[in-house]
Amino acid sequence: DAGSSVEEMEFNWDEYLEDTGATAAPHGSFKHVDTSLQNGFAPGMKLEVAVKSDQNTYWVATIITTCGQLLLLRYDGYGEDRKADFWCDIMTADLHPIGWCEQNKKILKVPEGIKDKIPDQEEFLQRALKGACSAPANLLEGLHRGKNPLDLIAPGSRLELQNFRDSLEAWIVNVVENVGGRLKLRYEGLEDSDKFDQWLFYLDPFLHQVGWAAQHGYSLQPPLAIRSLRSEADWQEILKKVKEEEEESSIPTDLFKDKPVIGVHSFSEGMKLEAVDPMAPFVISPATVLKVYNDKYFMIEIDDLRPDRPTSRSYVCHVNSAGIFPVQWSLKNGLNLSPPPGYPGQDFDWADYLKQCGAEAAPQSCFPLLTSDHGFKENMKLEAVNPVDPEEVCIATVTKLKDSYLWLQLEGSKKPVPDCIVSVESMNIFPVGWCETNGYQLRPPRKAIVNKQKKIAVVQPEKQILSSRTVHDGLKNQELNSPDSVVINGKYCCPKIYFNHRCFSGPYLNKGRIAELPQSVGPGNCVLVLKEVLTLLINAAYKPSRVLRELQLDEEAAWHGHGETLKAKYKGKSYRATVEVVRTADRVADFCRKTCIKLECCPNLFGPQMVLDKCSENCSVLTKTKYTHYYGKRKNKRIGRPPGGHSNLEVAMKKPNKRRKRRKHFFVHKKKRSSTSVDNTPAGSPQGSGAEEEDDQDESELSHSLAQDRDKRKRKLRTFSFSDDENKPPSPKDIKMEVAEKLQLDSNPLEWSVADVVRFLKSTDCAPLARIFLDQEIDGQALLLLTLPTVQECMDLKLGPAIKLCHHIERVKLAFYQQFAN
């Protein structure tokens, strides 16, 4: 549309996966990313926490789960009972290490909920704290409080990097940039030059805290490649300056506690093997153990038989180094082995080569066991570093798998590269969405299949149905209830979102479908978790398109969060809308509560708090109509476009080549809106929500067959209804209705309970439908609001039974107006 304003086009993983038909590699397969998200706290650690009911007292609690700066805690004494588990934010909660109360003269007192279980407090604490591990004091207090340890590696921090050409040497490096644990490093002394910069993940075995070389007897020397750039005196002066500033730029040593431990190797000089050059990991080649430094490190060289070979392709390895294999490994796995440059003949044969070189093959026992239990599969997508240009992180597709190795095709790299060979434990591969989460530029495909349009000014039908993917693949492939499935760091980590199935579901959401939702979603990336939660709710609605519209139409939105495209399907059409979700953990609870209220359901229906026995809102004792009136928005709504004449809700319709006959307006008569409206939303019905024009037209029309059915019945049946848009019902003189038998009521249907409604239905020939009214908690007030379209849709009834049911509802309405309406 010429009048529409479209913001910049950007790559969108979610739509790209959908359009390519691919899936994302599971987040759990990237162990280094999971490790980087750990906040220093671990399940089982104990701490002293202020008791909610009495902030002047404290009690011992145990960490159940960690999620960025959020902790799930359980007071000691509850045992395995989860009902009192609670989330708290390290930055704001009153948390302290074990022993703090005693040191600061604070009171340790058993919470009321478990008082009867702990008769002797002193004895209980003695037992509970015996051998217990306290949460680290430095993470609960001071400058490091609430910080993800990874964030402590700030630009300007110093580390020591082992020399890749001589593992017995190391030199100081400065952190230039920290992208989710992937560090851009610059050698000390080269502050003005980025020529020798390197990118390494902070858990790389060759990266250490300052002081490591001296502790382990290694030499602190600048690498040969840069040594000639300064005089020896300059290097010594630099070293002296670093030692003086060591405390200012130091990084806590426990940050590296999860680094892989380097074991003892059994290689000997001269042994032959197969290897992948880490600087050009595109082929497998014969290689030789060139030098053994000690029991941990050795150097291998990619074989080159040319007499005038340009340079030596050698690098330091250890027993767990990726890309080293026993002789014949390629042959056994049906892979191509690239012969050494200068090798005579076309077909390489290991037996002849070993004989020719007078060398022995490294035995199988020298190599680590390979595993195929990693979760990767062919055609899965991920994000990977371009080995030719480590500044680039590209979209990657798994094209082949062999044991613990992947062949990756990189898309979008500035210069096309062959498929890369990487270990499944490589720290240069990342899950889908990692770049976006960490604010780093991901190289999109050259011809991007998907371009997400952030704003679309006018709703326009499309020519085809757009498919809807309800769950982000990155979350679908992980165990949603597992605390290990967190996929991002720090404050961007969302706690579990619980669906509290006992809570009131409101007029928009189908109670039966809500009951089928999982108990919880997450923890994980705030945007992805909330997007999945909203998608599940949309799909659990009576009218998904209407709920989608409710979620996107918020004139007072002040989240300033992240726009996500959500989809809904309804009556053969697909709809899209950009819905704003929050990005940080501290806003999740408020977002969930306000979204619940927007959908006119219990504010606890979904959110980070699990409702076990009784909802704090006491929603179970309220009838649907009263509840909706209390929590509902109570404001007029306009059918059709939102204020301003624009919407970002797109509709994709079926092919419009078959014209439908215009149906006769027969059953529902809409009244003109009153300026003052009360909330009489029908229970279990989205009628009063304000939906798309097409839907309302469909609802207010019946097919031609209905007219024929009316003729067969040989009587004139005409009904009336009033919706939440009306201020008062029609007067009795406006009612024109003929029924077979007149109903005499003993009580006012406005005062009927759900049981009264069920009792009435059981007295009619619609008795089998009473169960639906009971399940959907339809009371007398809601009964009087039911119409044929609502009954058909919300109760999934065919036309015949729906008409029969509405006949009895109309009898009640007529009796109500004749006997009780003033």
mmCIF file of C-alpha atoms in Angstrom, residues 263-597:
data_model
loop_
_atom_site.group_PDB
_atom_site.id
_atom_site.type_symbol
_atom_site.label_atom_id
_atom_site.label_comp_id
_atom_site.label_asym_id
_atom_site.label_seq_id
_atom_site.Cartn_x
_atom_site.Cartn_y
_atom_site.Cartn_z
ATOM 1 C CA GLY A 263 44.570 -34.417 30.508
ATOM 2 C CA VAL A 264 47.806 -36.290 29.927
ATOM 3 C CA HIS A 265 48.568 -37.364 26.348
ATOM 4 C CA SER A 266 50.607 -40.343 25.055
ATOM 5 C CA PHE A 267 51.804 -39.020 21.692
ATOM 6 C CA SER A 268 55.437 -39.309 20.621
ATOM 7 C CA GLU A 269 57.401 -37.279 18.107
ATOM 8 C CA GLY A 270 57.174 -38.595 14.539
ATOM 9 C CA MET A 271 53.787 -40.289 14.928
ATOM 10 C CA LYS A 272 51.387 -39.906 12.023
ATOM 11 C CA LEU A 273 47.705 -39.064 12.256
ATOM 12 C CA GLU A 274 44.884 -37.344 10.381
ATOM 13 C CA ALA A 275 44.106 -33.742 11.220
ATOM 14 C CA VAL A 276 42.059 -30.670 10.355
ATOM 15 C CA ASP A 277 43.975 -27.398 10.192
ATOM 16 C CA PRO A 278 42.107 -25.072 12.626
ATOM 17 C CA MET A 279 43.067 -22.065 10.486
ATOM 18 C CA ALA A 280 41.481 -23.666 7.392
ATOM 19 C CA PRO A 281 39.117 -26.411 8.637
ATOM 20 C CA PHE A 282 37.823 -27.520 5.263
ATOM 21 C CA VAL A 283 39.711 -30.784 4.621
ATOM 22 C CA ILE A 284 41.210 -33.678 6.557
ATOM 23 C CA SER A 285 44.915 -34.178 5.834
ATOM 24 C CA PRO A 286 47.799 -36.433 6.951
ATOM 25 C CA ALA A 287 49.813 -34.838 9.759
ATOM 26 C CA THR A 288 52.840 -35.524 11.975
ATOM 27 C CA VAL A 289 53.569 -35.008 15.677
ATOM 28 C CA LEU A 290 56.385 -32.496 15.265
ATOM 29 C CA LYS A 291 57.299 -31.848 18.887
ATOM 30 C CA VAL A 292 56.280 -32.935 22.381
ATOM 31 C CA TYR A 293 56.541 -30.140 24.978
ATOM 32 C CA ASN A 294 55.457 -32.033 28.073
ATOM 33 C CA ASP A 295 52.794 -34.509 29.180
ATOM 34 C CA LYS A 296 50.035 -32.020 28.281
ATOM 35 C CA TYR A 297 51.058 -30.297 25.054
ATOM 36 C CA PHE A 298 52.480 -31.359 21.710
ATOM 37 C CA MET A 299 52.755 -29.763 18.275
ATOM 38 C CA ILE A 300 51.487 -31.255 15.050
ATOM 39 C CA GLU A 301 52.229 -30.180 11.500
ATOM 40 C CA ILE A 302 50.068 -30.678 8.418
ATOM 41 C CA ASP A 303 52.208 -32.736 6.009
ATOM 42 C CA ASP A 304 53.592 -30.987 2.926
ATOM 43 C CA LEU A 305 55.997 -32.950 0.679
ATOM 44 C CA ARG A 306 56.949 -30.060 -1.591
ATOM 45 C CA PRO A 307 60.650 -29.181 -1.378
ATOM 46 C CA ASP A 308 59.868 -25.450 -1.599
ATOM 47 C CA ARG A 309 56.815 -25.432 0.696
ATOM 48 C CA PRO A 310 55.824 -21.823 1.528
ATOM 49 C CA THR A 311 55.193 -22.016 5.284
ATOM 50 C CA SER A 312 54.812 -24.636 7.969
ATOM 51 C CA ARG A 313 51.212 -25.269 8.998
ATOM 52 C CA SER A 314 51.822 -26.254 12.595
ATOM 53 C CA TYR A 315 49.974 -25.651 15.849
ATOM 54 C CA VAL A 316 49.942 -26.765 19.482
ATOM 55 C CA CYS A 317 47.506 -29.486 20.576
ATOM 56 C CA HIS A 318 46.501 -31.351 23.716
ATOM 57 C CA VAL A 319 44.770 -34.697 24.198
ATOM 58 C CA ASN A 320 41.262 -33.179 23.848
ATOM 59 C CA SER A 321 42.051 -30.932 20.879
ATOM 60 C CA ALA A 322 39.405 -31.058 18.163
ATOM 61 C CA GLY A 323 40.266 -32.153 14.655
ATOM 62 C CA ILE A 324 42.835 -34.899 15.301
ATOM 63 C CA PHE A 325 42.016 -38.473 14.271
ATOM 64 C CA PRO A 326 43.721 -41.863 14.046
ATOM 65 C CA VAL A 327 45.094 -43.063 10.719
ATOM 66 C CA GLN A 328 42.335 -44.530 8.471
ATOM 67 C CA TRP A 329 39.552 -42.631 10.298
ATOM 68 C CA SER A 330 38.460 -40.919 7.059
ATOM 69 C CA LEU A 331 38.387 -44.192 5.155
ATOM 70 C CA LYS A 332 36.319 -45.924 7.845
ATOM 71 C CA ASN A 333 33.775 -43.069 7.810
ATOM 72 C CA GLY A 334 33.545 -42.775 4.034
ATOM 73 C CA LEU A 335 35.244 -39.378 3.983
ATOM 74 C CA ASN A 336 37.780 -37.926 1.618
ATOM 75 C CA LEU A 337 41.372 -37.576 2.864
ATOM 76 C CA SER A 338 43.276 -34.817 1.107
ATOM 77 C CA PRO A 339 46.771 -36.126 0.119
ATOM 78 C CA PRO A 340 49.754 -33.996 1.204
ATOM 79 C CA PRO A 341 50.823 -31.410 -1.404
ATOM 80 C CA GLY A 342 53.577 -33.013 -3.519
ATOM 81 C CA TYR A 343 52.301 -36.561 -2.970
ATOM 82 C CA PRO A 344 52.898 -38.670 -6.144
ATOM 83 C CA GLY A 345 49.827 -40.251 -7.694
ATOM 84 C CA GLN A 346 46.114 -39.720 -7.261
ATOM 85 C CA ASP A 347 45.123 -42.367 -4.730
ATOM 86 C CA PHE A 348 46.528 -41.904 -1.257
ATOM 87 C CA ASP A 349 47.298 -45.098 0.664
ATOM 88 C CA TRP A 350 48.249 -44.918 4.345
ATOM 89 C CA ALA A 351 50.248 -48.172 4.354
ATOM 90 C CA ASP A 352 52.453 -47.022 1.470
ATOM 91 C CA TYR A 353 52.787 -43.545 2.954
ATOM 92 C CA LEU A 354 53.880 -44.808 6.376
ATOM 93 C CA LYS A 355 56.404 -47.127 4.726
ATOM 94 C CA GLN A 356 57.669 -44.305 2.519
ATOM 95 C CA CYS A 357 58.078 -41.977 5.517
ATOM 96 C CA GLY A 358 59.443 -44.659 7.847
ATOM 97 C CA ALA A 359 56.911 -43.561 10.460
ATOM 98 C CA GLU A 360 54.387 -45.236 12.734
ATOM 99 C CA ALA A 361 50.718 -44.396 13.112
ATOM 100 C CA ALA A 362 49.586 -42.962 16.423
ATOM 101 C CA PRO A 363 47.659 -45.756 18.191
ATOM 102 C CA GLN A 364 43.920 -45.499 18.788
ATOM 103 C CA SER A 365 44.515 -45.168 22.550
ATOM 104 C CA CYS A 366 46.074 -41.717 21.995
ATOM 105 C CA PHE A 367 42.730 -40.265 20.879
ATOM 106 C CA PRO A 368 39.651 -39.409 22.931
ATOM 107 C CA LEU A 369 36.494 -41.443 22.449
ATOM 108 C CA LEU A 370 34.057 -39.847 20.000
ATOM 109 C CA THR A 371 30.351 -39.689 20.675
ATOM 110 C CA SER A 372 27.288 -39.279 18.498
ATOM 111 C CA ASP A 373 25.034 -38.341 21.431
ATOM 112 C CA HIS A 374 24.928 -34.577 20.912
ATOM 113 C CA GLY A 375 21.525 -33.576 19.556
ATOM 114 C CA PHE A 376 22.663 -32.242 16.168
ATOM 115 C CA LYS A 377 21.031 -33.520 12.984
ATOM 116 C CA GLU A 378 21.433 -32.837 9.287
ATOM 117 C CA ASN A 379 19.793 -29.639 7.970
ATOM 118 C CA MET A 380 19.633 -28.074 11.414
ATOM 119 C CA LYS A 381 20.462 -24.375 11.621
ATOM 120 C CA LEU A 382 22.803 -22.589 14.001
ATOM 121 C CA GLU A 383 25.186 -19.637 14.139
ATOM 122 C CA ALA A 384 28.908 -20.179 13.514
ATOM 123 C CA VAL A 385 32.130 -18.200 13.340
ATOM 124 C CA ASN A 386 33.699 -17.904 9.900
ATOM 125 C CA PRO A 387 37.206 -19.427 10.320
ATOM 126 C CA VAL A 388 38.548 -17.264 7.492
ATOM 127 C CA ASP A 389 37.218 -14.051 9.067
ATOM 128 C CA PRO A 390 36.568 -14.535 12.825
ATOM 129 C CA GLU A 391 34.799 -11.145 12.981
ATOM 130 C CA GLU A 392 31.925 -12.768 11.083
ATOM 131 C CA VAL A 393 29.264 -14.920 12.679
ATOM 132 C CA CYS A 394 27.151 -16.516 9.949
ATOM 133 C CA ILE A 395 24.017 -18.577 9.574
ATOM 134 C CA ALA A 396 25.166 -22.192 9.311
ATOM 135 C CA THR A 397 23.490 -25.395 8.128
ATOM 136 C CA VAL A 398 24.587 -28.874 9.202
ATOM 137 C CA THR A 399 25.262 -30.710 5.940
ATOM 138 C CA LYS A 400 26.935 -33.842 7.334
ATOM 139 C CA LEU A 401 27.627 -35.563 10.689
ATOM 140 C CA LYS A 402 30.281 -38.093 11.644
ATOM 141 C CA ASP A 403 30.667 -39.061 15.294
ATOM 142 C CA SER A 404 31.450 -35.830 17.183
ATOM 143 C CA TYR A 405 31.976 -33.697 14.073
ATOM 144 C CA LEU A 406 29.765 -31.463 11.965
ATOM 145 C CA TRP A 407 30.165 -30.202 8.427
ATOM 146 C CA LEU A 408 28.737 -26.706 8.277
ATOM 147 C CA GLN A 409 27.728 -24.684 5.256
ATOM 148 C CA LEU A 410 28.081 -20.976 6.052
ATOM 149 C CA GLU A 411 25.535 -18.640 4.501
ATOM 150 C CA GLY A 412 26.074 -14.954 3.930
ATOM 151 C CA SER A 413 29.851 -14.785 4.450
ATOM 152 C CA LYS A 414 31.533 -11.932 2.591
ATOM 153 C CA LYS A 415 33.647 -14.453 0.695
ATOM 154 C CA PRO A 416 32.171 -17.900 0.005
ATOM 155 C CA VAL A 417 33.947 -20.684 1.910
ATOM 156 C CA PRO A 418 33.736 -24.490 1.627
ATOM 157 C CA ASP A 419 31.920 -26.516 4.272
ATOM 158 C CA CYS A 420 33.734 -26.191 7.620
ATOM 159 C CA ILE A 421 34.559 -29.177 9.822
ATOM 160 C CA VAL A 422 33.933 -28.441 13.506
ATOM 161 C CA SER A 423 33.611 -30.438 16.688
ATOM 162 C CA VAL A 424 30.217 -30.561 18.377
ATOM 163 C CA GLU A 425 32.039 -29.108 21.414
ATOM 164 C CA SER A 426 33.529 -26.237 19.443
ATOM 165 C CA MET A 427 33.297 -22.851 21.149
ATOM 166 C CA ASN A 428 32.867 -21.180 17.762
ATOM 167 C CA ILE A 429 29.308 -22.415 17.227
ATOM 168 C CA PHE A 430 26.220 -20.949 18.878
ATOM 169 C CA PRO A 431 22.459 -21.554 19.056
ATOM 170 C CA VAL A 432 19.938 -19.717 16.909
ATOM 171 C CA GLY A 433 19.341 -16.239 18.334
ATOM 172 C CA TRP A 434 22.672 -15.986 20.150
ATOM 173 C CA CYS A 435 23.836 -12.967 18.113
ATOM 174 C CA GLU A 436 20.553 -11.113 18.598
ATOM 175 C CA THR A 437 20.576 -11.815 22.325
ATOM 176 C CA ASN A 438 24.098 -10.473 22.665
ATOM 177 C CA GLY A 439 23.700 -7.517 20.326
ATOM 178 C CA TYR A 440 26.120 -8.787 17.674
ATOM 179 C CA GLN A 441 25.621 -8.568 13.913
ATOM 180 C CA LEU A 442 24.680 -11.912 12.371
ATOM 181 C CA ARG A 443 25.530 -12.257 8.693
ATOM 182 C CA PRO A 444 22.172 -12.914 6.956
ATOM 183 C CA PRO A 445 21.860 -15.036 3.797
ATOM 184 C CA ARG A 446 22.833 -13.250 0.600
ATOM 185 C CA LYS A 447 19.287 -13.583 -0.673
ATOM 186 C CA ALA A 448 17.293 -13.356 2.516
ATOM 187 C CA ILE A 449 14.120 -15.380 2.163
ATOM 188 C CA VAL A 450 12.498 -13.522 5.032
ATOM 189 C CA ASN A 451 12.417 -9.811 5.708
ATOM 190 C CA LYS A 452 10.463 -8.885 8.792
ATOM 191 C CA GLN A 453 8.341 -5.790 8.244
ATOM 192 C CA LYS A 454 8.064 -3.997 11.540
ATOM 193 C CA LYS A 455 5.146 -1.772 10.559
ATOM 194 C CA ILE A 456 2.356 -2.368 8.108
ATOM 195 C CA ALA A 457 -0.074 0.499 7.891
ATOM 196 C CA VAL A 458 -3.129 -1.055 6.264
ATOM 197 C CA VAL A 459 -4.624 -4.503 6.607
ATOM 198 C CA GLN A 460 -4.634 -6.195 3.214
ATOM 199 C CA PRO A 461 -5.758 -9.717 2.311
ATOM 200 C CA GLU A 462 -3.042 -11.960 0.927
ATOM 201 C CA LYS A 463 -3.447 -14.517 -1.805
ATOM 202 C CA GLN A 464 -2.297 -17.500 0.184
ATOM 203 C CA ILE A 465 -2.628 -18.865 3.679
ATOM 204 C CA LEU A 466 0.433 -18.141 5.785
ATOM 205 C CA SER A 467 1.503 -21.118 7.851
ATOM 206 C CA SER A 468 1.674 -20.636 11.617
ATOM 207 C CA ARG A 469 4.426 -22.103 13.788
ATOM 208 C CA THR A 470 3.267 -22.098 17.382
ATOM 209 C CA VAL A 471 6.536 -22.716 19.175
ATOM 210 C CA HIS A 472 9.966 -21.273 18.430
ATOM 211 C CA ASP A 473 12.136 -24.213 17.338
ATOM 212 C CA GLY A 474 14.890 -23.111 19.636
ATOM 213 C CA LEU A 475 12.575 -23.677 22.600
ATOM 214 C CA LYS A 476 10.720 -26.631 21.108
ATOM 215 C CA ASN A 477 13.908 -28.689 20.985
ATOM 216 C CA GLN A 478 14.774 -28.190 24.620
ATOM 217 C CA GLU A 479 13.244 -29.555 27.809
ATOM 218 C CA LEU A 480 11.045 -26.630 28.764
ATOM 219 C CA ASN A 481 10.856 -27.542 32.433
ATOM 220 C CA SER A 482 14.607 -27.925 32.777
ATOM 221 C CA PRO A 483 16.624 -25.200 34.502
ATOM 222 C CA ASP A 484 19.481 -26.220 32.192
ATOM 223 C CA SER A 485 17.596 -24.945 29.173
ATOM 224 C CA VAL A 486 18.343 -21.267 29.825
ATOM 225 C CA VAL A 487 19.612 -19.807 26.582
ATOM 226 C CA ILE A 488 20.701 -16.279 27.403
ATOM 227 C CA ASN A 489 22.488 -14.435 30.148
ATOM 228 C CA GLY A 490 21.818 -12.174 33.079
ATOM 229 C CA LYS A 491 18.802 -9.940 33.196
ATOM 230 C CA TYR A 492 17.500 -11.152 29.826
ATOM 231 C CA CYS A 493 16.711 -14.577 31.313
ATOM 232 C CA CYS A 494 13.021 -15.190 31.915
ATOM 233 C CA PRO A 495 11.908 -17.474 34.778
ATOM 234 C CA LYS A 496 9.417 -20.275 34.188
ATOM 235 C CA ILE A 497 5.979 -19.041 33.220
ATOM 236 C CA TYR A 498 3.319 -21.235 34.820
ATOM 237 C CA PHE A 499 -0.149 -21.848 33.395
ATOM 238 C CA ASN A 500 -2.382 -22.010 36.451
ATOM 239 C CA HIS A 501 -5.162 -24.156 35.040
ATOM 240 C CA ARG A 502 -7.470 -23.687 38.045
ATOM 241 C CA CYS A 503 -7.708 -19.946 37.561
ATOM 242 C CA PHE A 504 -10.569 -18.229 35.737
ATOM 243 C CA SER A 505 -9.978 -18.250 31.985
ATOM 244 C CA GLY A 506 -12.218 -15.333 31.028
ATOM 245 C CA PRO A 507 -14.408 -14.707 27.974
ATOM 246 C CA TYR A 508 -11.709 -15.035 25.315
ATOM 247 C CA LEU A 509 -9.948 -18.269 26.262
ATOM 248 C CA ASN A 510 -11.387 -21.774 26.002
ATOM 249 C CA LYS A 511 -11.136 -23.382 29.428
ATOM 250 C CA GLY A 512 -10.767 -26.864 27.925
ATOM 251 C CA ARG A 513 -7.870 -25.800 25.720
ATOM 252 C CA ILE A 514 -6.225 -23.921 28.594
ATOM 253 C CA ALA A 515 -6.320 -27.163 30.598
ATOM 254 C CA GLU A 516 -4.354 -28.874 27.813
ATOM 255 C CA LEU A 517 -1.497 -26.346 27.950
ATOM 256 C CA PRO A 518 1.799 -27.427 29.529
ATOM 257 C CA GLN A 519 2.309 -26.710 33.207
ATOM 258 C CA SER A 520 5.056 -24.234 32.413
ATOM 259 C CA VAL A 521 7.281 -22.738 29.703
ATOM 260 C CA GLY A 522 10.900 -21.707 30.168
ATOM 261 C CA PRO A 523 13.131 -20.587 31.693
ATOM 262 C CA GLY A 524 14.954 -18.966 28.808
ATOM 263 C CA ASN A 525 15.268 -15.889 26.653
ATOM 264 C CA CYS A 526 12.573 -13.422 27.804
ATOM 265 C CA VAL A 527 11.441 -12.595 24.264
ATOM 266 C CA LEU A 528 11.264 -16.241 23.139
ATOM 267 C CA VAL A 529 9.565 -17.507 26.305
ATOM 268 C CA LEU A 530 6.905 -14.772 26.280
ATOM 269 C CA LYS A 531 6.375 -15.215 22.567
ATOM 270 C CA GLU A 532 5.707 -18.919 23.078
ATOM 271 C CA VAL A 533 3.359 -18.226 26.003
ATOM 272 C CA LEU A 534 1.328 -15.725 23.957
ATOM 273 C CA THR A 535 1.236 -18.103 20.996
ATOM 274 C CA LEU A 536 -0.115 -20.890 23.211
ATOM 275 C CA LEU A 537 -2.783 -18.532 24.571
ATOM 276 C CA ILE A 538 -3.794 -17.396 21.093
ATOM 277 C CA ASN A 539 -4.223 -21.012 20.031
ATOM 278 C CA ALA A 540 -6.278 -21.713 23.173
ATOM 279 C CA ALA A 541 -8.772 -18.963 22.347
ATOM 280 C CA TYR A 542 -12.319 -19.331 21.111
ATOM 281 C CA LYS A 543 -11.362 -16.889 18.366
ATOM 282 C CA PRO A 544 -7.567 -16.736 17.974
ATOM 283 C CA SER A 545 -7.771 -13.713 15.674
ATOM 284 C CA ARG A 546 -9.666 -11.733 18.279
ATOM 285 C CA VAL A 547 -7.139 -12.502 21.036
ATOM 286 C CA LEU A 548 -4.343 -11.549 18.659
ATOM 287 C CA ARG A 549 -6.046 -8.218 18.108
ATOM 288 C CA GLU A 550 -6.504 -7.700 21.841
ATOM 289 C CA LEU A 551 -2.790 -8.316 22.389
ATOM 290 C CA GLN A 552 -1.681 -5.851 19.727
ATOM 291 C CA LEU A 553 -4.139 -3.043 20.361
ATOM 292 C CA ASP A 554 -2.796 -1.317 23.432
ATOM 293 C CA GLU A 555 -2.813 2.424 23.030
ATOM 294 C CA GLU A 556 -1.293 2.832 26.490
ATOM 295 C CA ALA A 557 1.608 0.420 25.886
ATOM 296 C CA ALA A 558 4.656 1.649 27.692
ATOM 297 C CA TRP A 559 6.789 -1.481 27.648
ATOM 298 C CA HIS A 560 9.280 -0.125 25.112
ATOM 299 C CA GLY A 561 10.174 -3.765 24.683
ATOM 300 C CA HIS A 562 10.648 -5.967 21.659
ATOM 301 C CA GLY A 563 8.208 -6.275 18.765
ATOM 302 C CA GLU A 564 7.474 -9.883 17.832
ATOM 303 C CA THR A 565 5.278 -11.085 14.983
ATOM 304 C CA LEU A 566 2.574 -13.451 16.234
ATOM 305 C CA LYS A 567 0.110 -15.379 14.107
ATOM 306 C CA ALA A 568 -3.406 -16.714 14.458
ATOM 307 C CA LYS A 569 -5.658 -18.887 12.314
ATOM 308 C CA TYR A 570 -9.403 -18.607 12.360
ATOM 309 C CA LYS A 571 -12.090 -19.771 9.916
ATOM 310 C CA GLY A 572 -9.605 -20.595 7.182
ATOM 311 C CA LYS A 573 -7.823 -17.268 7.408
ATOM 312 C CA SER A 574 -4.448 -16.418 8.888
ATOM 313 C CA TYR A 575 -3.691 -13.234 10.775
ATOM 314 C CA ARG A 576 -0.452 -11.577 11.797
ATOM 315 C CA ALA A 577 0.266 -8.799 14.248
ATOM 316 C CA THR A 578 3.283 -7.253 15.900
ATOM 317 C CA VAL A 579 2.946 -7.671 19.645
ATOM 318 C CA GLU A 580 5.267 -5.971 22.075
ATOM 319 C CA VAL A 581 6.881 -8.101 24.795
ATOM 320 C CA VAL A 582 9.313 -7.170 27.540
ATOM 321 C CA ARG A 583 12.978 -8.104 27.292
ATOM 322 C CA THR A 584 14.122 -8.175 30.914
ATOM 323 C CA ALA A 585 13.317 -10.509 33.793
ATOM 324 C CA ASP A 586 12.329 -7.767 36.211
ATOM 325 C CA ARG A 587 9.346 -6.791 34.035
ATOM 326 C CA VAL A 588 8.010 -10.281 33.291
ATOM 327 C CA ALA A 589 5.650 -10.588 36.273
ATOM 328 C CA ASP A 590 4.032 -7.199 35.594
ATOM 329 C CA PHE A 591 3.758 -7.964 31.877
ATOM 330 C CA CYS A 592 1.997 -11.280 32.532
ATOM 331 C CA ARG A 593 -0.418 -9.763 35.033
ATOM 332 C CA LYS A 594 -1.366 -6.857 32.777
ATOM 333 C CA THR A 595 -1.784 -9.177 29.792
ATOM 334 C CA CYS A 596 -4.124 -11.368 31.870
ATOM 335 C CA ILE A 597 -6.213 -8.336 32.801
#
